[in-house]
Backbone as JSON Lines, residues from 0, in Angstrom:
{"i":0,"aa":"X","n":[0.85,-1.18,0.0],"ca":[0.0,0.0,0.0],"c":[0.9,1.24,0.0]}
{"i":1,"aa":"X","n":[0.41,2.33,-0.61],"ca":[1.45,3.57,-0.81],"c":[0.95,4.5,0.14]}
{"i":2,"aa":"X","n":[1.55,5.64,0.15],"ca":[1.8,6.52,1.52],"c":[1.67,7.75,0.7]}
{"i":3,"aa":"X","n":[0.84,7.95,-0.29],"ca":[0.35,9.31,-1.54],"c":[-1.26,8.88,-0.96]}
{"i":4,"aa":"X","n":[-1.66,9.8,-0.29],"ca":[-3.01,10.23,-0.08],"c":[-3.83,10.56,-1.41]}
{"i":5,"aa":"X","n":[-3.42,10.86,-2.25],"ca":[-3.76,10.6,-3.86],"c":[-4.05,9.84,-4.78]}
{"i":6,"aa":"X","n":[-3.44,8.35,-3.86],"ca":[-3.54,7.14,-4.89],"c":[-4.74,6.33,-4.04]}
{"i":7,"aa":"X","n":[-5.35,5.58,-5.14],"ca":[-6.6,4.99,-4.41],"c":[-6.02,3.99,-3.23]}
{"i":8,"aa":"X","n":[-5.56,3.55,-3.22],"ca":[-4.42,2.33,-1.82],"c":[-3.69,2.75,-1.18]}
{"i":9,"aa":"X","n":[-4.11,3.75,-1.11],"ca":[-3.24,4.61,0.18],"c":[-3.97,4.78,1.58]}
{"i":10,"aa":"X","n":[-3.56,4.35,2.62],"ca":[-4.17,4.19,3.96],"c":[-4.7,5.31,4.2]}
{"i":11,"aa":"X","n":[-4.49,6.25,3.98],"ca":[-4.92,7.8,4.26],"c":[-6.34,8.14,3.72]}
{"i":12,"aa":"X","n":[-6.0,7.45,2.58],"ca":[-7.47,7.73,1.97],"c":[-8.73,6.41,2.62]}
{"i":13,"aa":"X","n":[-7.79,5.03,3.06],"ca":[-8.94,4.51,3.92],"c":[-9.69,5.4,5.24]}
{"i":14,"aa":"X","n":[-8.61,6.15,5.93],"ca":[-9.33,6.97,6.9],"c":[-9.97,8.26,6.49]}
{"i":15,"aa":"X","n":[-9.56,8.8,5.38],"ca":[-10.95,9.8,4.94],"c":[-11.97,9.28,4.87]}
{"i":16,"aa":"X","n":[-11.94,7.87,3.99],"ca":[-13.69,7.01,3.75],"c":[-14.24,7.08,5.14]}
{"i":17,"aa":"X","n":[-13.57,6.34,6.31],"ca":[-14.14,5.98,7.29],"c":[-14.73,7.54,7.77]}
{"i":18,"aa":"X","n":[-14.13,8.54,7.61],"ca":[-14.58,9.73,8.24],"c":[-15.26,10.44,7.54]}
{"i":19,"aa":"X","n":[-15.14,10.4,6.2],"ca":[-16.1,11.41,5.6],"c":[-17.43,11.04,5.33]}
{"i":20,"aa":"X","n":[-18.06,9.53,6.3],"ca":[-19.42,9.08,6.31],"c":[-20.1,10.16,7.65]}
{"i":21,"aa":"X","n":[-20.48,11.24,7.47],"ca":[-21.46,11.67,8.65],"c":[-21.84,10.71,9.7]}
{"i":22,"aa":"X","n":[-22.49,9.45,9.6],"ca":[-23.05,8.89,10.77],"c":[-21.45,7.59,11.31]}
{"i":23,"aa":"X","n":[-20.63,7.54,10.59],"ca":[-19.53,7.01,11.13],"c":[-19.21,7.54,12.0]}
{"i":24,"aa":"X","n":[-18.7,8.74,12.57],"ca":[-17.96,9.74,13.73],"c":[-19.35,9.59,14.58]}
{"i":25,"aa":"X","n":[-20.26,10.11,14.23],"ca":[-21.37,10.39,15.34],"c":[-21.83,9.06,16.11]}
{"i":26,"aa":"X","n":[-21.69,7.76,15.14],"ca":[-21.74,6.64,15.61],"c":[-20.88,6.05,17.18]}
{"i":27,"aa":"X","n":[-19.74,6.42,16.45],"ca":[-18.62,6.02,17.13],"c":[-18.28,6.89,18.64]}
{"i":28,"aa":"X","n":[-18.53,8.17,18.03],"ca":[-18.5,9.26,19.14],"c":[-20.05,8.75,19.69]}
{"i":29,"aa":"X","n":[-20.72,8.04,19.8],"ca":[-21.78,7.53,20.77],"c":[-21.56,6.97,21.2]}
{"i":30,"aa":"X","n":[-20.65,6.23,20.63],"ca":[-20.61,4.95,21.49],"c":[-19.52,4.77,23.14]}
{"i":31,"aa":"X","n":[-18.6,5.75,22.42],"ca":[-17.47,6.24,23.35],"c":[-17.11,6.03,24.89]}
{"i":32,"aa":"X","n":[-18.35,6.43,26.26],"ca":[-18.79,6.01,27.12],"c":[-19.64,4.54,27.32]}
{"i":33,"aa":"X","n":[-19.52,3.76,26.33],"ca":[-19.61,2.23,26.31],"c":[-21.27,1.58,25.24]}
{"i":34,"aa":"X","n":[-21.42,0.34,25.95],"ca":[-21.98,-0.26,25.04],"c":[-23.52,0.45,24.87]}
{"i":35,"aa":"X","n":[-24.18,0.36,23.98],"ca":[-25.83,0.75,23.8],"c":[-26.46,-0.21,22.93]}
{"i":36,"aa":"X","n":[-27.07,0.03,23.42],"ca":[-28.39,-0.83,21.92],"c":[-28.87,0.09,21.35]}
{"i":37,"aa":"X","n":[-29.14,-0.5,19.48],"ca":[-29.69,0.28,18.99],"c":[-30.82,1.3,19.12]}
{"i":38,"aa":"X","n":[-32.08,1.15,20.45],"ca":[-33.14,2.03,19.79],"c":[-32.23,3.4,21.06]}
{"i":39,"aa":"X","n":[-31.48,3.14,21.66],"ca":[-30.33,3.77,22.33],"c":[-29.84,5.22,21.97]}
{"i":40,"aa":"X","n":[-28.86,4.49,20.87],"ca":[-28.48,5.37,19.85],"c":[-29.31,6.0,19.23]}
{"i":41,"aa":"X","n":[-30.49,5.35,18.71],"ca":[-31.25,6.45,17.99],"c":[-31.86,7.11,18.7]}
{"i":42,"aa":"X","n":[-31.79,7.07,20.18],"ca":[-32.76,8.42,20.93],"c":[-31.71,9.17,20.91]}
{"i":43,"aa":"X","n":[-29.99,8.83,21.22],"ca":[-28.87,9.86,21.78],"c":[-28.5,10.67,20.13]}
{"i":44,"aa":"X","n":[-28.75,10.16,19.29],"ca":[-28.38,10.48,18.03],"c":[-29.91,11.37,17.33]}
{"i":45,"aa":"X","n":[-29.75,12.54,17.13],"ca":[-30.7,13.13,16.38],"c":[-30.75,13.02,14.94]}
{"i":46,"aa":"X","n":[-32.11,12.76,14.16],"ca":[-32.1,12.81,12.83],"c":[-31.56,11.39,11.99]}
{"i":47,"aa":"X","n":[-30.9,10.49,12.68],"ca":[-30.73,9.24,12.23],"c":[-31.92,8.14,12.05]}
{"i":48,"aa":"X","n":[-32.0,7.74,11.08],"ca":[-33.19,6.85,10.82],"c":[-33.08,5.49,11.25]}
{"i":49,"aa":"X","n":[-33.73,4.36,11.61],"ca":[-33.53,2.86,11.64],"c":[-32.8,2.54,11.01]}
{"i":50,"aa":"X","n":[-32.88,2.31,9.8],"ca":[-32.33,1.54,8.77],"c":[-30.72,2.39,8.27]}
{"i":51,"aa":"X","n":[-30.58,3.81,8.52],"ca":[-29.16,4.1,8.31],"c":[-28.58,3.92,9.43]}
{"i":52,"aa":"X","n":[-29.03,3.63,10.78],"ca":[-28.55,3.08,12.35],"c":[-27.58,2.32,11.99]}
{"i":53,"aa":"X","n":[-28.71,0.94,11.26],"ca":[-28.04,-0.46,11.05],"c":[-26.79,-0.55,10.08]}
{"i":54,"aa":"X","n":[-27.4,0.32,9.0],"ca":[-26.08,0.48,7.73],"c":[-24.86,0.98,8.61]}
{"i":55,"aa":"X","n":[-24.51,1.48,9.18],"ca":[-23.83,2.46,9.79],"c":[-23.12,1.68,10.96]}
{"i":56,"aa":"X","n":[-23.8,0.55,11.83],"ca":[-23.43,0.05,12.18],"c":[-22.81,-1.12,11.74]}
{"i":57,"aa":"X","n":[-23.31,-1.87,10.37],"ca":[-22.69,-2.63,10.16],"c":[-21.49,-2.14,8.88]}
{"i":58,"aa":"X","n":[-21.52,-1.36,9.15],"ca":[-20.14,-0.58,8.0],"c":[-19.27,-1.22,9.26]}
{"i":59,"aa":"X","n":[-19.38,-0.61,10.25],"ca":[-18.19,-0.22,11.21],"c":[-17.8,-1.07,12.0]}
{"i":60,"aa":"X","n":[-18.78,-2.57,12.52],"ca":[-18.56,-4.03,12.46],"c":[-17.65,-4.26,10.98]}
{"i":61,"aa":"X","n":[-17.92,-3.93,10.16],"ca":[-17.24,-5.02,8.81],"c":[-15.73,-4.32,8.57]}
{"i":62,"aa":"X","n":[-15.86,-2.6,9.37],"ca":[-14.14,-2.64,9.57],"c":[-13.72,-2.92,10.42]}
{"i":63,"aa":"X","n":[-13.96,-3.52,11.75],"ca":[-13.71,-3.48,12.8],"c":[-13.54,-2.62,13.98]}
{"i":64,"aa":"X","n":[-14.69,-1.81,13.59],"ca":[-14.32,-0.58,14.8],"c":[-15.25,-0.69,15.72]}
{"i":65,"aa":"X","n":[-16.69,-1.92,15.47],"ca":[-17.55,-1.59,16.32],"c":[-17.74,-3.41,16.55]}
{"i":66,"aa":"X","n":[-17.62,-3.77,17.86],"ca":[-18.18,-5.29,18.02],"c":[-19.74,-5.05,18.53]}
{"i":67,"aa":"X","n":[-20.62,-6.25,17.72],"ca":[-21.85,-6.52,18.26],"c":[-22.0,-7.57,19.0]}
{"i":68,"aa":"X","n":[-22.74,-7.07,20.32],"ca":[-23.32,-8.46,20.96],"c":[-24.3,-8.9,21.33]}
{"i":69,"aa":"X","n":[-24.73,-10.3,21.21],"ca":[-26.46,-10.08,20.91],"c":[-26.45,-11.17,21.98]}
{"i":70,"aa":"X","n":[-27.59,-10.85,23.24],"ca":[-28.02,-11.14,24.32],"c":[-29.25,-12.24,24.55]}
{"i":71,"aa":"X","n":[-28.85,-13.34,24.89],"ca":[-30.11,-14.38,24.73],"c":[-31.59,-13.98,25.65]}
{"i":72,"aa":"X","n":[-32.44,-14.24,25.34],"ca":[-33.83,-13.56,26.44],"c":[-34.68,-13.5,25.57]}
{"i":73,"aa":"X","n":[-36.02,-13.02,26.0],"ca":[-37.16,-13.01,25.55],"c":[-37.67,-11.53,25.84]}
{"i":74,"aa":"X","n":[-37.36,-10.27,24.7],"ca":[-36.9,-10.16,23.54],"c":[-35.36,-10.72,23.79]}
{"i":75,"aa":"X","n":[-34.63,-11.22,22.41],"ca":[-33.3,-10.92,22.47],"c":[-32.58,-9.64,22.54]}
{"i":76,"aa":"X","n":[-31.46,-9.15,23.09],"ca":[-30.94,-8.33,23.31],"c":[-30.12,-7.72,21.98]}
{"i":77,"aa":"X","n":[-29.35,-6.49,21.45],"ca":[-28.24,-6.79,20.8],"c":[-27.56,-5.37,21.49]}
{"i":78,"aa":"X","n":[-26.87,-5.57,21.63],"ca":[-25.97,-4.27,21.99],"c":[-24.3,-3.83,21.22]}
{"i":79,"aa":"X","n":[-24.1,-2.46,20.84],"ca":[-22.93,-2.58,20.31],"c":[-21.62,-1.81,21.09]}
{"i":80,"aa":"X","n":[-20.53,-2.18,20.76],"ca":[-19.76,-1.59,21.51],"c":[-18.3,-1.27,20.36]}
{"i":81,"aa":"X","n":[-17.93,-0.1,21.09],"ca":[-16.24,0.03,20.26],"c":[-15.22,-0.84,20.16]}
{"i":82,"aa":"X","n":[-14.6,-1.0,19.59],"ca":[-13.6,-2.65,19.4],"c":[-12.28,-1.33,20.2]}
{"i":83,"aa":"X","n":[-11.01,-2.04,20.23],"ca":[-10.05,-1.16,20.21],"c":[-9.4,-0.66,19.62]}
{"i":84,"aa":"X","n":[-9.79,-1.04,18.32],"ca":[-9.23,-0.46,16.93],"c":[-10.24,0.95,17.34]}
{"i":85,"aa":"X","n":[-11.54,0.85,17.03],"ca":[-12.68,1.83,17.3],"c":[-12.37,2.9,18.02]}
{"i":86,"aa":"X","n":[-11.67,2.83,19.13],"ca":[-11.53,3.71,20.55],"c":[-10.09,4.59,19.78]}
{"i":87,"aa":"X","n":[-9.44,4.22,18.91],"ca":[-7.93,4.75,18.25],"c":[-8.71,5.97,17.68]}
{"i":88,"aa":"X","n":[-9.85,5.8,16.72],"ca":[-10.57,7.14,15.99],"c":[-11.11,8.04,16.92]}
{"i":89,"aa":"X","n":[-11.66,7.97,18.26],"ca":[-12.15,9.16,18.76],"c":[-10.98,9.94,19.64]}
{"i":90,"aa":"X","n":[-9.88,10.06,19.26],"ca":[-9.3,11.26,19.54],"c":[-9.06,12.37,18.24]}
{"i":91,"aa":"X","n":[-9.09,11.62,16.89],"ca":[-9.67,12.33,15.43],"c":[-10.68,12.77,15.47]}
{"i":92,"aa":"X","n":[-11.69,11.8,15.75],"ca":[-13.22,12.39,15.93],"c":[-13.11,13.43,16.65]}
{"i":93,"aa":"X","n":[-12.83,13.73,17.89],"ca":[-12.3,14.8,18.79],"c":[-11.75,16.36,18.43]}
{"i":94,"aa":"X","n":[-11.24,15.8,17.8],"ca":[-10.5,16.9,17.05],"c":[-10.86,17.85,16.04]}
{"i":95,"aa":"X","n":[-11.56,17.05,15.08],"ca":[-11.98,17.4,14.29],"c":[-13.33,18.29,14.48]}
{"i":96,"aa":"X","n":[-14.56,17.88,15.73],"ca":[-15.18,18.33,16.56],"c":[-14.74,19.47,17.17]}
{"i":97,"aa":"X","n":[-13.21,19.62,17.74],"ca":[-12.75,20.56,18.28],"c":[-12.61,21.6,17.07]}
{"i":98,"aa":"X","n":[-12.2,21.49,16.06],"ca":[-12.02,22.44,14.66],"c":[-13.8,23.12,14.76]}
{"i":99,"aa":"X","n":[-14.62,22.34,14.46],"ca":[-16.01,22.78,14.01],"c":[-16.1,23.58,14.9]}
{"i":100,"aa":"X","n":[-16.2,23.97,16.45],"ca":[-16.31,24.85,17.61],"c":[-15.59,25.95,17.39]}
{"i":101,"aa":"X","n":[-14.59,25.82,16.89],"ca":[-13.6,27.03,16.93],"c":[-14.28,27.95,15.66]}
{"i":102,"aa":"X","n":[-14.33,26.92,14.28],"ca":[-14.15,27.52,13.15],"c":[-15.28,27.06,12.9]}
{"i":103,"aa":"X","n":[-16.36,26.9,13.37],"ca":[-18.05,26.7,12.54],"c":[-18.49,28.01,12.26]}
{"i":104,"aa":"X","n":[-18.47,28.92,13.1],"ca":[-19.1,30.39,12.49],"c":[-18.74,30.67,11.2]}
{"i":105,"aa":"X","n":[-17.31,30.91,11.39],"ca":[-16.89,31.0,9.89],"c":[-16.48,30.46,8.91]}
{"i":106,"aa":"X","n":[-16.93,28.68,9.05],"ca":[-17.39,28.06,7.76],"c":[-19.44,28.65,7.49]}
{"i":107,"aa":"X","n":[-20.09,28.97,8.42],"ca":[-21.52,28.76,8.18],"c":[-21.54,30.45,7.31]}
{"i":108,"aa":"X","n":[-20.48,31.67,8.05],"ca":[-20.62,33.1,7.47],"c":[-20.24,32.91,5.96]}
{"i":109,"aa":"X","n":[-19.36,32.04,5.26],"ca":[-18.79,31.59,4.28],"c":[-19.89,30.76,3.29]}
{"i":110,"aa":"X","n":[-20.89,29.97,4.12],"ca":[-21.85,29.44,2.53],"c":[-22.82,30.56,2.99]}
{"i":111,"aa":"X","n":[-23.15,31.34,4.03],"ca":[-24.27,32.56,3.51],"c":[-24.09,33.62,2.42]}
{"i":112,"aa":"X","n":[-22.83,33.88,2.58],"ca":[-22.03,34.69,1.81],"c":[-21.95,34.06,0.21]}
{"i":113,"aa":"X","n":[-21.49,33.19,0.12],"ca":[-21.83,32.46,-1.29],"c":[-23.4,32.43,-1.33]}
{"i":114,"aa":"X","n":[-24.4,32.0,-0.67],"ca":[-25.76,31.72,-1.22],"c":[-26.62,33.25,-1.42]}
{"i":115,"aa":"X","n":[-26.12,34.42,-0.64],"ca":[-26.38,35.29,-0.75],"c":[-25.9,36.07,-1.93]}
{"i":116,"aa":"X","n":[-24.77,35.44,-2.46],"ca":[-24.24,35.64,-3.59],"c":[-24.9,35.29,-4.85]}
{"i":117,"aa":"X","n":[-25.48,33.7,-5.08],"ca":[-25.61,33.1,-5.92],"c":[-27.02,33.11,-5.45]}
{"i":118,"aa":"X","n":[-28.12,33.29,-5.06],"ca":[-28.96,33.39,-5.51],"c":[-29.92,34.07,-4.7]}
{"i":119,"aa":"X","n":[-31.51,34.28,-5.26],"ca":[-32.04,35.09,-5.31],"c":[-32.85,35.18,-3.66]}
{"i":120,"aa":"X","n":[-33.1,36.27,-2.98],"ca":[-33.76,35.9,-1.6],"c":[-35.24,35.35,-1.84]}
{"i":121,"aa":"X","n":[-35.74,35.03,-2.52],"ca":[-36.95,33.91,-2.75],"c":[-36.61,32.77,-2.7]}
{"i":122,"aa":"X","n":[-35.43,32.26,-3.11],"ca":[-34.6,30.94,-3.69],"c":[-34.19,30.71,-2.07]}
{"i":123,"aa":"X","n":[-33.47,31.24,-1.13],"ca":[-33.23,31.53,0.14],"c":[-33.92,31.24,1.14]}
{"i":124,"aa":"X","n":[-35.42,31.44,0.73],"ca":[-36.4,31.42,1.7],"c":[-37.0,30.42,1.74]}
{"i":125,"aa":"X","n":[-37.3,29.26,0.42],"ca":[-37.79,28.6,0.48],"c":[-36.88,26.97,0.44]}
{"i":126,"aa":"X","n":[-35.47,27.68,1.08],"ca":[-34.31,26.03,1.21],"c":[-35.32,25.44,2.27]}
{"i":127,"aa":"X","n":[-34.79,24.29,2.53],"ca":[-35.21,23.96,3.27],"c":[-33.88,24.06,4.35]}
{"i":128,"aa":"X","n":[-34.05,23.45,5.62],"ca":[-32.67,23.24,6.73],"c":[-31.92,22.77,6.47]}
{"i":129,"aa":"X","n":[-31.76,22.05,6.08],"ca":[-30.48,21.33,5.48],"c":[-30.18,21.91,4.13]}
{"i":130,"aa":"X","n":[-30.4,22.63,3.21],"ca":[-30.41,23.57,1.96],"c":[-29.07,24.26,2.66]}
{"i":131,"aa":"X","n":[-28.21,24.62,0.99],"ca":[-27.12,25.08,1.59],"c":[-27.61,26.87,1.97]}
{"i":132,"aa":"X","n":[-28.53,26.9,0.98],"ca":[-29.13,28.03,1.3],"c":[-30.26,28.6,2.1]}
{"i":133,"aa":"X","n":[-30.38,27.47,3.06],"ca":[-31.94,27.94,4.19],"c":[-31.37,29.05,5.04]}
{"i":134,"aa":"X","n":[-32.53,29.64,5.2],"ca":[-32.15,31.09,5.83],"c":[-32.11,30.77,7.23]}
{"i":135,"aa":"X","n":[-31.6,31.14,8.24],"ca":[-31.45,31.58,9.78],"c":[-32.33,31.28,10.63]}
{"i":136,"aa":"X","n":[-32.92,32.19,9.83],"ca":[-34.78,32.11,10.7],"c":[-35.68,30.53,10.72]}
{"i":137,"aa":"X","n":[-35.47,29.68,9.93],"ca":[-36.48,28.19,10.13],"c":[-35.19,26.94,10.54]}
């Protein structure tokens, strides 16, 4: 494997994949203070759906960052937890978290400034929240 963050087999670029999935970090950064079960996570986790829970979890089982364990009983149990590979990413996760605090204002003053740029305040008003262009106010 090469050591050019440029070339597709380069380890560097395996840890962008793992990080540039949104619910990977938030996953993981849940899990952090120990094991949960899924309907768990989806109360501590806002805006995550069932079914991207599971995707999300089993991404991160199939790299090894998250072990599942499933509890015999009536319901069965399953609970997941960080492997120790897993526990190596949340001081990145961390960090990177620490960047957004410092410097979120002025990544968010930076796409108003472009959307205020590029388009029209009708176009603005009717983004929705997640729109790069939803206004302030909704």
């Amino acid at each position: 494997m090469t050591t050019n963050a440029f070339l597709a087999d380069c380890r560097a670029r395996l840890a962008f994949d793992l990080l540039s999935n949104t619910w990977n970090a938030v996953v993981l950064w849940a899990l952090r203070d120990g094991p949960r079960r899924p309907v768990e996570l989806r109360e501590q986790i806002g805006g995550i759906s069932s079914k991207v829970l599971t995707e999300t979890l089993r991404r991160l089982q199939s790299n090894g960052l998250v072990d599942r364990q499933a509890h015999p009983g009536v319901p069965p149990r399953v609970e997941y937890r960080l492997t120790a590979l897993g526990r190596t990413l949340l001081a990145p996760i961390d960090a990177v978290g620490a960047w957004a605090f410092e410097h979120g204002d002025e990544v968010m003053a930076a796409q108003e400034a472009e959307c205020n740029a590029t388009h029209s305040p009708s176009e603005r008003v009717q983004a929705s929240p997640t729109d790069e262009c939803a206004s302030e106010g909704e």
